[in-house]
GROMACS .gro file of C-alpha atoms in nm:
model
  176
    1MET     CA    1   0.000   0.000   0.000
    2ILE     CA    2   0.108   0.355  -0.073
    3LEU     CA    3  -0.009   0.642   0.147
    4GLU     CA    4   0.018   0.983  -0.009
    5HIS     CA    5   0.029   1.302   0.194
    6ARG     CA    6  -0.030   1.617  -0.009
    7ALA     CA    7   0.005   1.961   0.143
    8TYR     CA    8  -0.128   2.257  -0.052
    9THR     CA    9  -0.026   2.592   0.095
   10MET     CA   10  -0.253   2.864  -0.038
   11LYS     CA   11  -0.175   3.228  -0.085
   12PRO     CA   12  -0.301   3.414   0.225
   13GLY     CA   13  -0.678   3.426   0.244
   14LEU     CA   14  -0.744   3.193  -0.052
   15ARG     CA   15  -0.807   2.862   0.129
   16GLU     CA   16  -1.186   2.897   0.104
   17ARG     CA   17  -1.156   2.977  -0.267
   18PHE     CA   18  -0.959   2.653  -0.308
   19TYR     CA   19  -1.248   2.459  -0.154
   20GLU     CA   20  -1.496   2.643  -0.377
   21THR     CA   21  -1.300   2.542  -0.690
   22GLN     CA   22  -1.328   2.177  -0.583
   23VAL     CA   23  -1.707   2.203  -0.576
   24GLU     CA   24  -1.720   2.403  -0.902
   25ARG     CA   25  -1.507   2.139  -1.074
   26GLY     CA   26  -1.733   1.857  -0.958
   27PHE     CA   27  -1.618   1.511  -0.857
   28ASP     CA   28  -1.702   1.276  -1.142
   29ALA     CA   29  -1.388   1.348  -1.348
   30VAL     CA   30  -1.162   1.292  -1.045
   31ARG     CA   31  -1.349   0.983  -0.920
   32PRO     CA   32  -1.043   0.751  -0.961
   33VAL     CA   33  -0.855   0.957  -0.701
   34ILE     CA   34  -1.152   1.060  -0.485
   35ASP     CA   35  -1.225   0.689  -0.431
   36ARG     CA   36  -0.887   0.666  -0.252
   37VAL     CA   37  -0.927   0.967  -0.016
   38ILE     CA   38  -0.871   0.902   0.353
   39GLY     CA   39  -0.949   1.264   0.438
   40TYR     CA   40  -0.903   1.633   0.369
   41PHE     CA   41  -0.780   1.853   0.654
   42SER     CA   42  -0.702   2.220   0.718
   43THR     CA   43  -0.430   2.332   0.955
   44VAL     CA   44  -0.505   2.501   1.288
   45SER     CA   45  -0.136   2.548   1.371
   46GLY     CA   46   0.178   2.554   1.161
   47PRO     CA   47   0.153   2.690   0.809
   48ALA     CA   48  -0.156   2.907   0.770
   49ASP     CA   49  -0.393   2.846   0.480
   50GLN     CA   50  -0.271   2.491   0.428
   51VAL     CA   51  -0.490   2.201   0.313
   52ILE     CA   52  -0.375   1.842   0.365
   53HIS     CA   53  -0.503   1.550   0.157
   54LEU     CA   54  -0.433   1.189   0.260
   55TYR     CA   55  -0.480   0.909   0.008
   56ALA     CA   56  -0.433   0.530   0.018
   57PHE     CA   57  -0.337   0.346  -0.301
   58ASP     CA   58  -0.295  -0.029  -0.346
   59SER     CA   59   0.048   0.002  -0.508
   60LEU     CA   60   0.281   0.241  -0.684
   61ASP     CA   61   0.120   0.136  -1.015
   62ASP     CA   62  -0.228   0.207  -0.874
   63TRP     CA   63  -0.109   0.552  -0.759
   64GLN     CA   64   0.050   0.632  -1.093
   65THR     CA   65  -0.249   0.514  -1.299
   66ARG     CA   66  -0.511   0.696  -1.093
   67LEU     CA   67  -0.327   1.022  -1.024
   68HIS     CA   68  -0.135   1.072  -1.345
   69GLY     CA   69  -0.437   0.968  -1.547
   70LEU     CA   70  -0.609   1.289  -1.433
   71TYR     CA   71  -0.363   1.508  -1.623
   72GLY     CA   72  -0.491   1.366  -1.951
   73VAL     CA   73  -0.858   1.449  -1.883
   74PRO     CA   74  -0.939   1.753  -2.103
   75GLU     CA   75  -1.232   1.875  -1.891
   76LEU     CA   76  -0.997   1.917  -1.592
   77GLU     CA   77  -0.767   2.167  -1.766
   78PRO     CA   78  -0.985   2.472  -1.675
   79TYR     CA   79  -0.981   2.355  -1.310
   80PHE     CA   80  -0.600   2.327  -1.307
   81LEU     CA   81  -0.571   2.675  -1.460
   82LYS     CA   82  -0.802   2.814  -1.188
   83VAL     CA   83  -0.660   2.638  -0.882
   84ARG     CA   84  -0.284   2.658  -0.939
   85PRO     CA   85  -0.267   3.040  -0.907
   86LEU     CA   86  -0.427   3.008  -0.559
   87MET     CA   87  -0.128   2.811  -0.428
   88LEU     CA   88   0.208   2.911  -0.291
   89THR     CA   89   0.334   2.551  -0.277
   90GLN     CA   90   0.218   2.195  -0.331
   91ALA     CA   91   0.403   1.915  -0.154
   92GLU     CA   92   0.326   1.545  -0.189
   93SER     CA   93   0.391   1.334   0.070
   94TYR     CA   94  -0.390   0.058   0.684
   95TRP     CA   95  -0.698   0.238   0.583
   96VAL     CA   96  -0.884   0.102   0.278
   97PRO     CA   97  -1.162   0.274   0.080
   98SER     CA   98  -1.429   0.034   0.209
   99ASP     CA   99  -1.356   0.145   0.569
  100PRO     CA  100  -1.572   0.424   0.710
  101PRO     CA  101  -1.419   0.769   0.760
  102LEU     CA  102  -1.272   0.843   1.102
  103ALA     CA  103  -1.570   1.053   1.195
  104ASP     CA  104  -1.887   1.189   1.047
  105PRO     CA  105  -1.865   1.571   1.055
  106ALA     CA  106  -2.246   1.581   1.070
  107THR     CA  107  -2.240   1.414   1.412
  108ASN     CA  108  -1.905   1.534   1.550
  109ARG     CA  109  -1.838   1.893   1.449
  110ASP     CA  110  -1.564   1.928   1.715
  111LEU     CA  111  -1.344   1.654   1.567
  112LEU     CA  112  -0.978   1.759   1.568
  113ILE     CA  113  -0.709   1.584   1.360
  114GLU     CA  114  -0.353   1.660   1.465
  115GLU     CA  115  -0.055   1.618   1.234
  116GLN     CA  116   0.290   1.625   1.390
  117ILE     CA  117   0.586   1.644   1.151
  118VAL     CA  118   0.926   1.544   1.285
  119SER     CA  119   1.223   1.649   1.071
  120LEU     CA  120   1.534   1.435   1.119
  121THR     CA  121   1.895   1.458   1.013
  122PRO     CA  122   1.983   1.239   0.713
  123GLY     CA  123   2.051   0.879   0.809
  124SER     CA  124   1.874   0.892   1.146
  125LEU     CA  125   1.535   0.747   1.048
  126GLY     CA  126   1.621   0.391   1.166
  127ARG     CA  127   1.741   0.518   1.503
  128TYR     CA  128   1.428   0.734   1.537
  129TRP     CA  129   1.200   0.430   1.498
  130GLU     CA  130   1.412   0.235   1.752
  131LEU     CA  131   1.377   0.516   2.005
  132ILE     CA  132   1.003   0.554   1.938
  133GLU     CA  133   0.956   0.183   2.002
  134ARG     CA  134   1.163   0.189   2.321
  135TYR     CA  135   1.052   0.521   2.475
  136GLY     CA  136   0.793   0.692   2.259
  137VAL     CA  137   0.520   0.429   2.251
  138PRO     CA  138   0.501   0.398   2.632
  139ALA     CA  139   0.516   0.778   2.668
  140MET     CA  140   0.232   0.822   2.418
  141SER     CA  141  -0.002   0.572   2.586
  142PRO     CA  142  -0.267   0.843   2.660
  143LEU     CA  143  -0.279   0.899   2.282
  144GLU     CA  144  -0.270   0.532   2.180
  145THR     CA  145  -0.644   0.483   2.132
  146ASN     CA  146  -0.660   0.797   1.919
  147MET     CA  147  -0.364   0.727   1.693
  148ILE     CA  148  -0.435   0.719   1.321
  149GLY     CA  149  -0.079   0.626   1.231
  150SER     CA  150   0.285   0.722   1.187
  151PHE     CA  151   0.441   0.738   0.843
  152HIS     CA  152   0.757   0.835   0.660
  153MET     CA  153   0.799   0.906   0.291
  154MET     CA  154   0.983   0.719   0.022
  155ALA     CA  155   0.957   1.012  -0.222
  156GLY     CA  156   0.945   1.386  -0.166
  157PRO     CA  157   1.087   1.532   0.156
  158LEU     CA  158   1.291   1.252   0.312
  159HIS     CA  159   1.392   1.235   0.676
  160GLN     CA  160   1.047   1.339   0.794
  161VAL     CA  161   0.802   1.138   1.004
  162TYR     CA  162   0.433   1.222   1.014
  163HIS     CA  163   0.223   1.129   1.318
  164TYR     CA  164  -0.158   1.162   1.312
  165TRP     CA  165  -0.407   1.157   1.600
  166PHE     CA  166  -0.776   1.240   1.630
  167PHE     CA  167  -0.952   1.402   1.925
  168ASP     CA  168  -1.307   1.493   2.018
  169GLY     CA  169  -1.200   1.860   2.024
  170PHE     CA  170  -0.940   2.089   2.185
  171ASP     CA  171  -1.043   1.992   2.539
  172ASP     CA  172  -0.986   1.621   2.466
  173ARG     CA  173  -0.648   1.700   2.307
  174THR     CA  174  -0.542   1.915   2.603
  175ARG     CA  175  -0.653   1.648   2.854
  176ARG     CA  176  -0.456   1.375   2.682
   0.00000   0.00000   0.00000
């Protein structure tokens, strides 16, 4: 399985316009990728006006076929021309599509997803995982039931680890 983490950093104040362009574009033409969405998230700390997309693909071939196939769809060209000027940067970085989403926003409007990015020095990733296993997992036991997962990339920014948790809101996060 391939997990893809995409971070779109918008020009200041244009995050809502980015969401509007998604709706204007519609979802049928991007169905091959939408079917693989784990979730879309906006930051509450860190880079302002950033949107994170998480995807799960069966393999590198599945990822390449679904994602790169979109660039050949003529009706998407106007969308790309509209959305790209809204962005400052775009960075790419075991849930399966038949699983339910983490939470239904209609029933839990206070849901909070936290992303923690740890940047390491080159060559230290193996040692990081050893230390997490020895010290980090026991230290994070209050977060264990809320952990979505921890990941590192094989392409894009190397030497970074991404940890994800979900909470019932800021109070739950603070308590844990």
